[in-house]
Amino acid sequence: MAHLTTDDGCRLWTEVRGSGPSVVLVHGGPGWWDVFHELSLPEFTLHRWDQRGCGRSDRRGPYTLARYVADLATVCGPAPSIVIGHSWGASLALEFAQAHPDAVSRLVLVSSVGLDGPPADYRARVAERLAMTPEADPWIAQISVNLADRKLALDRARKLNTPWFEPNQVCADALRAELAALTDRASVCAKVVVPTLLVHGAEDLRPPDVTDSLLEALPDAERVVLDGVGHYPWIEDPDGFQKVVREFLA
């Protein structure tokens, strides 16, 4: 474990493991931290990191898309990388690929929210699942709603977020607002010619069809839907997730 320092002096927590082609992992949130500790792709060099303001990185702004794209460029370094982004991290990875097309050799967007945001019934579906675990810690319950197997959801949510860090709500609010205000994203996506894989769980509260907009907008994209899986495919179906990623990167 180590830290990288950005051009504006922010220290970003990083961890590098494995050997082989470089894969940079971009965690979800915004305002949360890396939870890829259980992902196993030993034939690749995996770069984990906490985004600025989150987890083990310096808790400082600015919390803007441009700044986060620049931070991701620091993590990737000068050579082209495979970039795997999860949820909000998929949105950030896509923004990065648009800004730095030569820096990305392959793009994997996991549990993406698409270009149009969550479905109309998303909040109702979250509330329904939260009602199933009224006794649980509120944060753990909030994470657990994203896991398909309800019997394992709370335990998986606890394991997923160990160690625990305080979420950065200021960061989350700022980045969500900026992302929501973007216009004409489909035409910008049309310029992203890098091969792209969309991986989605069939039981995600944001169903696979939320990524239809990406599938249509990206020139070289394909989608794989994993049955019985929610928002965290590498946790809920590690073998299935690793298989589709390896096949895409082969």
CSV table of C-alpha atoms in Angstrom, one decimal:
chain,number,residue,atom,x,y,z
A,1,MET,CA,0.0,0.0,0.0
A,2,ALA,CA,1.2,3.5,-0.9
A,3,HIS,CA,0.1,6.9,-1.9
A,4,LEU,CA,0.2,8.9,-5.1
A,5,THR,CA,0.3,12.7,-5.0
A,6,THR,CA,-1.6,14.6,-7.6
A,7,ASP,CA,-0.5,17.8,-9.3
A,8,ASP,CA,-2.4,19.9,-6.7
A,9,GLY,CA,-0.9,18.0,-3.7
A,10,CYS,CA,-3.7,15.6,-2.9
A,11,ARG,CA,-2.5,12.2,-1.6
A,12,LEU,CA,-4.4,9.3,-3.1
A,13,TRP,CA,-4.3,5.9,-1.4
A,14,THR,CA,-3.3,3.1,-3.8
A,15,GLU,CA,-2.6,-0.6,-3.8
A,16,VAL,CA,-1.0,-2.5,-6.6
A,17,ARG,CA,-1.0,-6.3,-6.9
A,18,GLY,CA,-0.5,-9.0,-9.5
A,19,SER,CA,1.5,-9.0,-12.6
A,20,GLY,CA,0.7,-8.6,-16.3
A,21,PRO,CA,-1.2,-5.9,-18.2
A,22,SER,CA,-2.3,-2.9,-16.2
A,23,VAL,CA,-5.9,-2.8,-15.0
A,24,VAL,CA,-7.0,0.4,-13.1
A,25,LEU,CA,-10.1,-0.2,-10.9
A,26,VAL,CA,-12.5,2.8,-10.4
A,27,HIS,CA,-14.7,2.4,-7.4
A,28,GLY,CA,-18.3,3.5,-7.0
A,29,GLY,CA,-19.9,6.2,-4.9
A,30,PRO,CA,-19.3,9.0,-5.2
A,31,GLY,CA,-18.1,9.7,-1.8
A,32,TRP,CA,-17.2,6.1,-1.0
A,33,TRP,CA,-14.0,4.0,-1.2
A,34,ASP,CA,-12.5,1.1,-3.0
A,35,VAL,CA,-14.2,-2.3,-2.3
A,36,PHE,CA,-12.4,-4.4,-4.9
A,37,HIS,CA,-10.4,-6.3,-2.3
A,38,GLU,CA,-12.1,-9.6,-3.2
A,39,LEU,CA,-11.6,-9.2,-7.0
A,40,SER,CA,-9.1,-11.9,-8.3
A,41,LEU,CA,-7.5,-11.4,-11.7
A,42,PRO,CA,-3.9,-12.5,-10.9
A,43,GLU,CA,-2.8,-12.5,-14.5
A,44,PHE,CA,-3.2,-8.7,-14.5
A,45,THR,CA,-1.6,-5.9,-12.5
A,46,LEU,CA,-4.5,-4.5,-10.5
A,47,HIS,CA,-4.4,-0.8,-9.4
A,48,ARG,CA,-6.8,-0.1,-6.5
A,49,TRP,CA,-7.2,3.5,-5.2
A,50,ASP,CA,-9.5,5.7,-3.2
A,51,GLN,CA,-10.8,8.7,-5.0
A,52,ARG,CA,-10.0,12.1,-3.4
A,53,GLY,CA,-12.1,12.9,-0.4
A,54,CYS,CA,-12.8,9.2,0.2
A,55,GLY,CA,-11.6,6.4,2.3
A,56,ARG,CA,-7.8,6.4,2.9
A,57,SER,CA,-7.1,9.4,0.5
A,58,ASP,CA,-6.9,13.0,1.6
A,59,ARG,CA,-10.3,14.4,2.5
A,60,ARG,CA,-10.1,17.5,0.3
A,61,GLY,CA,-11.6,18.9,-2.9
A,62,PRO,CA,-12.3,20.2,-5.4
A,63,TYR,CA,-15.0,17.7,-6.0
A,64,THR,CA,-15.5,18.2,-9.7
A,65,LEU,CA,-15.6,15.8,-12.7
A,66,ALA,CA,-12.6,17.5,-14.3
A,67,ARG,CA,-10.5,17.1,-11.1
A,68,TYR,CA,-11.5,13.4,-10.7
A,69,VAL,CA,-10.6,12.8,-14.4
A,70,ALA,CA,-7.2,14.4,-13.8
A,71,ASP,CA,-6.7,12.2,-10.6
A,72,LEU,CA,-7.6,9.1,-12.6
A,73,ALA,CA,-5.0,10.1,-15.2
A,74,THR,CA,-2.4,10.3,-12.4
A,75,VAL,CA,-3.3,6.7,-11.3
A,76,CYS,CA,-3.2,5.3,-14.8
A,77,GLY,CA,0.2,6.9,-15.6
A,78,PRO,CA,1.6,7.4,-19.1
A,79,ALA,CA,0.9,4.0,-20.7
A,80,PRO,CA,-2.5,2.9,-21.9
A,81,SER,CA,-4.5,0.9,-19.3
A,82,ILE,CA,-7.5,-1.3,-19.1
A,83,VAL,CA,-10.0,0.6,-17.0
A,84,ILE,CA,-12.8,-1.1,-15.0
A,85,GLY,CA,-15.3,1.2,-13.4
A,86,HIS,CA,-18.2,0.2,-11.1
A,87,SER,CA,-21.4,2.2,-10.7
A,88,TRP,CA,-20.5,5.8,-10.3
A,89,GLY,CA,-17.0,4.6,-11.2
A,90,ALA,CA,-18.3,3.5,-14.5
A,91,SER,CA,-19.5,7.0,-15.2
A,92,LEU,CA,-16.1,8.4,-14.2
A,93,ALA,CA,-14.3,5.8,-16.3
A,94,LEU,CA,-16.4,6.9,-19.3
A,95,GLU,CA,-15.7,10.6,-18.7
A,96,PHE,CA,-12.0,9.7,-18.6
A,97,ALA,CA,-12.1,7.7,-21.8
A,98,GLN,CA,-13.8,10.7,-23.5
A,99,ALA,CA,-11.1,13.1,-22.2
A,100,HIS,CA,-8.1,10.8,-22.7
A,101,PRO,CA,-8.9,8.3,-25.5
A,102,ASP,CA,-5.3,7.2,-25.9
A,103,ALA,CA,-4.9,6.3,-22.2
A,104,VAL,CA,-7.5,3.5,-22.3
A,105,SER,CA,-6.9,0.2,-24.2
A,106,ARG,CA,-10.2,-1.5,-23.0
A,107,LEU,CA,-13.1,-0.3,-21.0
A,108,VAL,CA,-15.3,-2.4,-18.7
A,109,LEU,CA,-18.4,-0.7,-17.2
A,110,VAL,CA,-19.8,-2.7,-14.3
A,111,SER,CA,-23.3,-2.0,-13.0
A,112,SER,CA,-23.4,1.3,-14.8
A,113,VAL,CA,-26.2,3.8,-14.3
A,114,GLY,CA,-26.4,4.5,-18.0
A,115,LEU,CA,-27.0,7.9,-19.5
A,116,ASP,CA,-30.5,8.5,-18.3
A,117,GLY,CA,-30.2,7.7,-14.5
A,118,PRO,CA,-32.2,5.2,-12.5
A,119,PRO,CA,-35.6,3.9,-13.4
A,120,ALA,CA,-38.7,5.7,-12.1
A,121,ASP,CA,-39.5,3.0,-9.5
A,122,TYR,CA,-35.9,2.9,-8.2
A,123,ARG,CA,-36.6,4.6,-4.8
A,124,ALA,CA,-39.6,2.5,-4.2
A,125,ARG,CA,-37.6,-0.7,-4.8
A,126,VAL,CA,-34.9,0.5,-2.4
A,127,ALA,CA,-37.5,1.2,0.3
A,128,GLU,CA,-39.1,-2.2,-0.2
A,129,ARG,CA,-35.7,-3.9,0.4
A,130,LEU,CA,-34.8,-1.7,3.3
A,131,ALA,CA,-38.1,-2.7,5.0
A,132,MET,CA,-36.8,-6.3,5.1
A,133,THR,CA,-34.0,-5.4,7.5
A,134,PRO,CA,-35.3,-2.8,10.0
A,135,GLU,CA,-32.9,-3.9,12.7
A,136,ALA,CA,-29.7,-3.5,10.7
A,137,ASP,CA,-27.2,-0.7,10.9
A,138,PRO,CA,-28.6,2.0,8.5
A,139,TRP,CA,-25.4,2.2,6.4
A,140,ILE,CA,-25.1,-1.6,6.1
A,141,ALA,CA,-28.7,-1.9,5.2
A,142,GLN,CA,-28.4,0.7,2.5
A,143,ILE,CA,-25.6,-1.2,0.9
A,144,SER,CA,-27.3,-4.6,1.3
A,145,VAL,CA,-30.3,-3.5,-0.8
A,146,ASN,CA,-28.0,-3.8,-3.8
A,147,LEU,CA,-27.2,-7.5,-3.3
A,148,ALA,CA,-29.5,-10.0,-4.9
A,149,ASP,CA,-29.4,-12.9,-2.4
A,150,ARG,CA,-31.4,-11.5,0.5
A,151,LYS,CA,-30.2,-14.2,2.9
A,152,LEU,CA,-26.6,-13.3,2.3
A,153,ALA,CA,-27.1,-9.6,1.7
A,154,LEU,CA,-26.3,-8.2,5.2
A,155,ASP,CA,-23.2,-10.4,5.7
A,156,ARG,CA,-21.9,-9.6,2.2
A,157,ALA,CA,-22.5,-5.8,2.8
A,158,ARG,CA,-20.5,-5.9,6.1
A,159,LYS,CA,-17.6,-7.8,4.4
A,160,LEU,CA,-17.7,-5.6,1.4
A,161,ASN,CA,-17.2,-2.5,3.5
A,162,THR,CA,-14.5,-3.7,5.9
A,163,PRO,CA,-12.6,-1.6,6.7
A,164,TRP,CA,-15.3,1.1,7.2
A,165,PHE,CA,-14.7,4.8,6.4
A,166,GLU,CA,-17.2,7.7,6.8
A,167,PRO,CA,-18.9,8.4,3.4
A,168,ASN,CA,-18.2,11.9,2.1
A,169,GLN,CA,-21.7,13.4,1.5
A,170,VAL,CA,-20.3,16.8,0.3
A,171,CYS,CA,-18.3,15.0,-2.4
A,172,ALA,CA,-21.3,12.8,-3.3
A,173,ASP,CA,-23.7,15.7,-3.7
A,174,ALA,CA,-21.3,17.8,-5.8
A,175,LEU,CA,-20.4,15.1,-8.3
A,176,ARG,CA,-24.0,13.8,-8.6
A,177,ALA,CA,-25.3,17.3,-9.3
A,178,GLU,CA,-22.5,17.9,-11.9
A,179,LEU,CA,-23.1,14.6,-13.7
A,180,ALA,CA,-26.9,15.1,-13.8
A,181,ALA,CA,-26.4,18.5,-15.4
A,182,LEU,CA,-24.4,17.2,-18.3
A,183,THR,CA,-26.2,17.4,-21.7
A,184,ASP,CA,-25.8,15.6,-25.0
A,185,ARG,CA,-23.8,12.8,-23.5
A,186,ALA,CA,-24.8,10.3,-26.2
A,187,SER,CA,-23.1,12.3,-28.9
A,188,VAL,CA,-19.9,12.5,-26.8
A,189,CYS,CA,-20.0,8.8,-26.2
A,190,ALA,CA,-20.1,8.3,-29.9
A,191,LYS,CA,-16.5,9.5,-30.0
A,192,VAL,CA,-15.4,6.8,-27.5
A,193,VAL,CA,-14.1,4.1,-30.0
A,194,VAL,CA,-12.3,1.9,-27.4
A,195,PRO,CA,-13.7,-1.6,-27.1
A,196,THR,CA,-16.2,-1.6,-24.2
A,197,LEU,CA,-17.8,-4.3,-22.1
A,198,LEU,CA,-21.0,-3.6,-20.1
A,199,VAL,CA,-21.4,-6.1,-17.2
A,200,HIS,CA,-24.7,-6.0,-15.4
A,201,GLY,CA,-26.6,-8.1,-12.8
A,202,ALA,CA,-30.0,-9.3,-13.8
A,203,GLU,CA,-31.3,-8.5,-10.3
A,204,ASP,CA,-29.7,-5.1,-10.0
A,205,LEU,CA,-32.2,-2.5,-8.7
A,206,ARG,CA,-31.2,-0.6,-11.7
A,207,PRO,CA,-32.1,-3.2,-14.3
A,208,PRO,CA,-29.9,-4.0,-17.3
A,209,ASP,CA,-32.0,-2.0,-19.6
A,210,VAL,CA,-30.7,1.2,-18.0
A,211,THR,CA,-27.6,0.6,-20.0
A,212,ASP,CA,-29.5,0.5,-23.3
A,213,SER,CA,-28.5,4.1,-23.8
A,214,LEU,CA,-24.8,3.3,-23.5
A,215,LEU,CA,-25.1,0.2,-25.7
A,216,GLU,CA,-26.6,2.4,-28.5
A,217,ALA,CA,-24.3,5.4,-28.0
A,218,LEU,CA,-20.9,3.6,-27.8
A,219,PRO,CA,-19.5,2.5,-31.2
A,220,ASP,CA,-17.8,-0.7,-30.0
A,221,ALA,CA,-19.8,-2.0,-27.0
A,222,GLU,CA,-21.2,-5.3,-25.9
A,223,ARG,CA,-23.2,-6.3,-22.9
A,224,VAL,CA,-23.3,-9.4,-20.7
A,225,VAL,CA,-26.0,-9.9,-18.1
A,226,LEU,CA,-25.3,-12.2,-15.2
A,227,ASP,CA,-28.3,-14.1,-13.8
A,228,GLY,CA,-29.0,-14.0,-10.1
A,229,VAL,CA,-26.6,-11.1,-9.5
A,230,GLY,CA,-27.3,-7.6,-8.2
A,231,HIS,CA,-25.0,-4.5,-8.1
A,232,TYR,CA,-21.7,-6.2,-7.1
A,233,PRO,CA,-21.0,-9.0,-9.7
A,234,TRP,CA,-17.5,-9.8,-8.5
A,235,ILE,CA,-18.9,-10.5,-5.0
A,236,GLU,CA,-22.1,-12.2,-6.0
A,237,ASP,CA,-20.8,-14.3,-8.9
A,238,PRO,CA,-17.0,-14.1,-8.8
A,239,ASP,CA,-16.5,-17.0,-11.3
A,240,GLY,CA,-19.0,-15.7,-13.7
A,241,PHE,CA,-17.7,-12.1,-13.5
A,242,GLN,CA,-14.0,-13.2,-13.9
A,243,LYS,CA,-15.0,-15.4,-16.9
A,244,VAL,CA,-16.7,-12.6,-18.9
A,245,VAL,CA,-13.9,-10.1,-18.1
A,246,ARG,CA,-11.2,-12.5,-19.1
A,247,GLU,CA,-12.9,-13.4,-22.3
A,248,PHE,CA,-13.3,-9.7,-23.2
A,249,LEU,CA,-9.7,-8.9,-22.4
A,250,ALA,CA,-8.2,-12.0,-24.1
